[in-house]
Amino acid sequence: MNFSKLKPILTVLALVVIATVGVLWWRQGSVTRTPAEPKQQLVTWVDRGIDEGNRVKFDAKLAEIRSQIAEAEASGKREISLYLQLGNWLYSTGDLGLAEDAYRNILSTNPQDVPALQNLGQTLLEMGDVKGAEQVWRQSLTLEPSEDYYIRLSNLITEKYPARQAEIQKLLEDAIATLGQTPALLIRLAMWYEAKGDFDQAISHYEVALQLEPANQSLKDKITELRQKRTETK
């Protein structure tokens, strides 16, 4: 079967579903989408490069999960883990619109479900809803601080909001205050200082990271590089 011919149909269906879910969420007032730019067209499907053979396997897995959800609901159970699996498999196939629906379905009854918030944020980011992604990631961090998602949020601000670069310092310092000094957080903060041209602070943070990972050769090389740059700029 030629799946490329189905993409426009899937996209239209996903848009209809998202529009309906969006209205319900707005009325419920729970994890609502942050208003985007007027007439912003969100991406609801992306090509993951899945060949036809693997597409059949993905479709079979999705059918299996949906069947399990139906069986659980028929017996009066609501299995959140199944909806999370559904969202993850849909995301993996590139069906961002339906993946969003699955994660929001979880949050409709479990608004503090951190994996759903984290995965929803990544999905919204790929859909082009940057504000929505930032909102749910910040919410997830208040519930469960995560090194990975502090860094993802800092990268989002770096890439999407050039005028807000000053916020990154406080964000990462808050992360370090909450989680402690980890190599990844120290390196990310050092990168921020380096981008500003503050080589003294950058070197200082890289050096602390090196103390935690003394065998990290790339850190040693980076410190040597920045010391040279600092000498050249003086």
Coordinates of C-alpha atoms in Angstrom, one line a residue:
M1 CA 0.0 0.0 0.0
N2 CA 1.3 3.5 -0.8
F3 CA 1.1 5.2 2.6
S4 CA 2.3 8.6 1.2
K5 CA -1.2 8.9 -0.4
L6 CA -2.8 8.6 3.1
K7 CA -0.7 11.4 4.7
P8 CA -3.1 14.3 3.7
I9 CA -6.1 12.3 4.9
L10 CA -4.4 11.4 8.2
T11 CA -3.4 15.1 8.7
V12 CA -6.9 16.3 8.2
L13 CA -8.3 13.7 10.6
A14 CA -5.6 14.6 13.2
L15 CA -6.5 18.3 12.9
V16 CA -10.2 17.6 13.4
V17 CA -9.4 15.6 16.5
I18 CA -7.0 18.2 17.9
A19 CA -9.6 21.0 17.4
T20 CA -12.2 19.0 19.3
V21 CA -9.8 18.1 22.2
G22 CA -8.5 21.7 22.3
V23 CA -12.0 23.1 23.0
L24 CA -12.6 20.6 25.7
W25 CA -9.3 21.3 27.4
W26 CA -9.9 25.1 27.3
R27 CA -13.2 24.6 29.0
Q28 CA -11.8 22.3 31.6
G29 CA -9.0 24.8 32.4
S30 CA -6.4 22.0 32.9
V31 CA -3.0 22.0 31.0
T32 CA -4.6 24.2 28.3
R33 CA -2.6 25.0 25.2
T34 CA -0.9 28.4 25.5
P35 CA -2.5 30.7 22.9
A36 CA -0.2 30.6 19.9
E37 CA 0.3 33.2 17.2
P38 CA -2.9 34.1 15.3
K39 CA -3.6 31.5 12.5
Q40 CA -0.6 29.5 13.4
Q41 CA -0.6 26.3 11.5
L42 CA 0.6 23.4 13.7
V43 CA 2.4 20.4 12.3
T44 CA 0.3 17.3 13.1
W45 CA 2.3 14.6 11.2
V46 CA 6.0 14.2 10.3
D47 CA 7.7 11.6 8.2
R48 CA 9.9 9.4 10.4
G49 CA 11.2 7.5 7.4
I50 CA 9.4 4.3 8.4
D51 CA 9.4 1.8 5.5
E52 CA 6.3 -0.2 4.6
G53 CA 7.4 -3.4 6.4
N54 CA 8.0 -1.6 9.7
R55 CA 4.8 0.5 9.2
V56 CA 2.8 -2.7 9.2
K57 CA 4.5 -3.7 12.6
F58 CA 3.8 -0.2 14.0
D59 CA 0.1 -0.4 12.9
A60 CA -0.2 -3.8 14.5
K61 CA 1.2 -2.6 17.8
L62 CA -1.1 0.4 17.8
A63 CA -4.1 -1.8 17.1
E64 CA -3.0 -4.1 20.0
I65 CA -2.7 -1.1 22.5
R66 CA -6.1 0.3 21.4
S67 CA -7.6 -3.1 21.9
Q68 CA -6.2 -3.3 25.4
I69 CA -7.6 0.1 26.2
A70 CA -11.0 -0.9 24.9
E71 CA -10.9 -4.0 27.0
A72 CA -9.9 -2.1 30.1
E73 CA -12.6 0.5 29.6
A74 CA -15.2 -2.2 29.1
S75 CA -14.4 -3.6 32.5
G76 CA -14.5 -0.1 34.1
K77 CA -10.8 0.4 34.3
R78 CA -8.7 3.3 33.1
E79 CA -5.2 2.2 32.4
I80 CA -3.0 5.3 32.2
S81 CA 0.0 3.3 31.2
L82 CA -1.7 2.1 28.1
Y83 CA -2.5 5.7 27.0
L84 CA 1.1 6.6 27.6
Q85 CA 2.2 3.7 25.4
L86 CA -0.3 4.8 22.8
G87 CA 1.1 8.3 22.8
N88 CA 4.6 7.1 22.6
W89 CA 4.0 4.8 19.7
L90 CA 2.0 7.4 17.8
Y91 CA 4.8 9.9 18.4
S92 CA 7.3 7.3 17.1
T93 CA 5.3 6.9 13.9
G94 CA 5.2 10.7 13.4
D95 CA 1.5 11.1 14.2
L96 CA 2.0 14.1 16.4
G97 CA -1.6 15.2 16.5
L98 CA -2.9 11.9 17.8
A99 CA 0.1 11.5 20.2
E100 CA -0.9 14.9 21.7
D101 CA -4.4 13.7 22.1
A102 CA -3.2 10.6 24.0
Y103 CA -1.1 12.6 26.4
R104 CA -3.8 15.1 27.0
N105 CA -6.2 12.2 27.7
I106 CA -4.0 11.2 30.5
L107 CA -3.8 14.7 31.9
S108 CA -7.5 15.1 31.8
T109 CA -7.7 12.9 34.9
N110 CA -4.1 12.9 36.0
P111 CA -2.9 16.5 35.5
Q112 CA 0.3 15.8 37.5
D113 CA 1.5 12.9 35.5
V114 CA 5.1 13.9 34.8
P115 CA 5.8 11.5 31.9
A116 CA 2.7 12.7 30.1
L117 CA 3.7 16.3 30.6
Q118 CA 7.3 15.7 29.5
N119 CA 6.2 13.8 26.3
L120 CA 3.5 16.3 25.6
G121 CA 6.1 19.1 25.7
Q122 CA 8.3 17.3 23.2
T123 CA 5.3 16.6 20.9
L124 CA 4.2 20.3 21.0
L125 CA 7.7 21.5 20.3
E126 CA 7.8 19.4 17.1
M127 CA 4.3 20.5 16.2
G128 CA 5.5 24.1 16.4
D129 CA 3.7 25.1 19.6
V130 CA 6.8 26.4 21.3
K131 CA 4.9 28.3 24.0
G132 CA 2.9 25.2 24.8
A133 CA 6.0 23.1 25.1
E134 CA 7.6 25.6 27.5
Q135 CA 4.5 25.7 29.6
V136 CA 4.1 22.0 30.1
W137 CA 7.9 21.4 30.6
R138 CA 7.9 24.1 33.3
Q139 CA 4.9 22.4 34.9
S140 CA 6.7 19.1 34.9
L141 CA 9.8 20.6 36.5
T142 CA 7.7 21.9 39.4
L143 CA 6.4 18.4 40.0
E144 CA 9.6 16.5 39.4
P145 CA 12.9 18.3 38.8
S146 CA 14.9 16.7 36.0
E147 CA 18.3 17.4 34.7
D148 CA 17.3 16.4 31.2
Y149 CA 14.3 18.7 31.1
Y150 CA 16.1 21.7 32.7
I151 CA 18.6 21.3 29.8
R152 CA 15.9 20.8 27.2
L153 CA 14.1 24.0 28.4
S154 CA 17.3 26.0 28.3
N155 CA 17.9 24.7 24.8
L156 CA 14.4 25.7 23.8
I157 CA 14.9 29.3 25.1
T158 CA 18.3 29.4 23.3
E159 CA 17.0 28.3 20.0
K160 CA 13.5 30.0 19.9
Y161 CA 13.9 33.1 22.0
P162 CA 17.1 35.0 21.3
A163 CA 15.9 38.0 23.4
R164 CA 15.5 35.9 26.5
Q165 CA 19.0 34.5 26.8
A166 CA 19.5 36.1 30.2
E167 CA 16.8 33.8 31.7
I168 CA 19.0 30.7 31.0
Q169 CA 21.5 31.6 33.8
K170 CA 18.8 31.7 36.5
L171 CA 17.1 28.6 35.1
L172 CA 20.3 26.6 35.2
E173 CA 21.4 28.0 38.6
D174 CA 18.0 27.0 40.0
A175 CA 18.5 23.5 38.5
I176 CA 21.9 23.2 40.2
A177 CA 20.5 24.5 43.5
T178 CA 17.7 21.9 43.3
L179 CA 19.6 18.9 41.9
G180 CA 23.2 19.7 42.9
Q181 CA 26.2 20.1 40.8
T182 CA 26.1 17.6 37.9
P183 CA 28.5 17.6 35.0
A184 CA 25.7 18.1 32.5
L185 CA 24.2 21.1 34.2
L186 CA 27.7 22.7 34.8
I187 CA 28.6 22.1 31.2
R188 CA 25.4 23.7 30.0
L189 CA 25.9 26.7 32.2
A190 CA 29.5 27.0 31.1
M191 CA 28.3 27.0 27.5
W192 CA 26.0 29.9 28.3
Y193 CA 28.9 31.9 29.8
E194 CA 31.1 30.9 26.8
A195 CA 28.5 32.2 24.3
K196 CA 28.5 35.5 26.3
G197 CA 32.2 35.7 26.0
D198 CA 32.7 35.4 29.7
F199 CA 35.6 33.0 29.5
D200 CA 36.5 33.2 33.2
Q201 CA 33.1 31.9 34.3
A202 CA 33.0 29.4 31.5
I203 CA 36.4 28.0 32.4
S204 CA 35.4 27.9 36.1
H205 CA 32.3 25.9 35.5
Y206 CA 34.1 23.5 33.0
E207 CA 36.8 23.0 35.7
V208 CA 34.2 22.0 38.3
A209 CA 32.6 19.6 35.8
L210 CA 36.0 18.1 35.1
Q211 CA 36.5 17.5 38.9
L212 CA 33.4 15.4 38.7
E213 CA 34.5 13.6 35.5
P214 CA 38.3 13.7 35.6
A215 CA 38.6 11.3 32.7
N216 CA 36.6 13.5 30.3
Q217 CA 39.1 14.4 27.7
S218 CA 36.7 16.7 25.8
L219 CA 36.4 18.8 28.9
K220 CA 40.1 19.1 29.2
D221 CA 40.3 20.1 25.6
K222 CA 37.6 22.7 26.0
I223 CA 39.3 24.3 29.0
T224 CA 42.6 24.5 27.1
E225 CA 40.8 26.1 24.1
L226 CA 39.1 28.7 26.3
R227 CA 42.3 29.6 28.1
Q228 CA 43.8 30.2 24.7
K229 CA 40.9 32.4 23.7
R230 CA 41.0 34.3 26.9
T231 CA 44.7 35.1 26.4
E232 CA 44.1 36.2 22.8
T233 CA 41.3 38.6 23.9
K234 CA 43.3 40.3 26.6

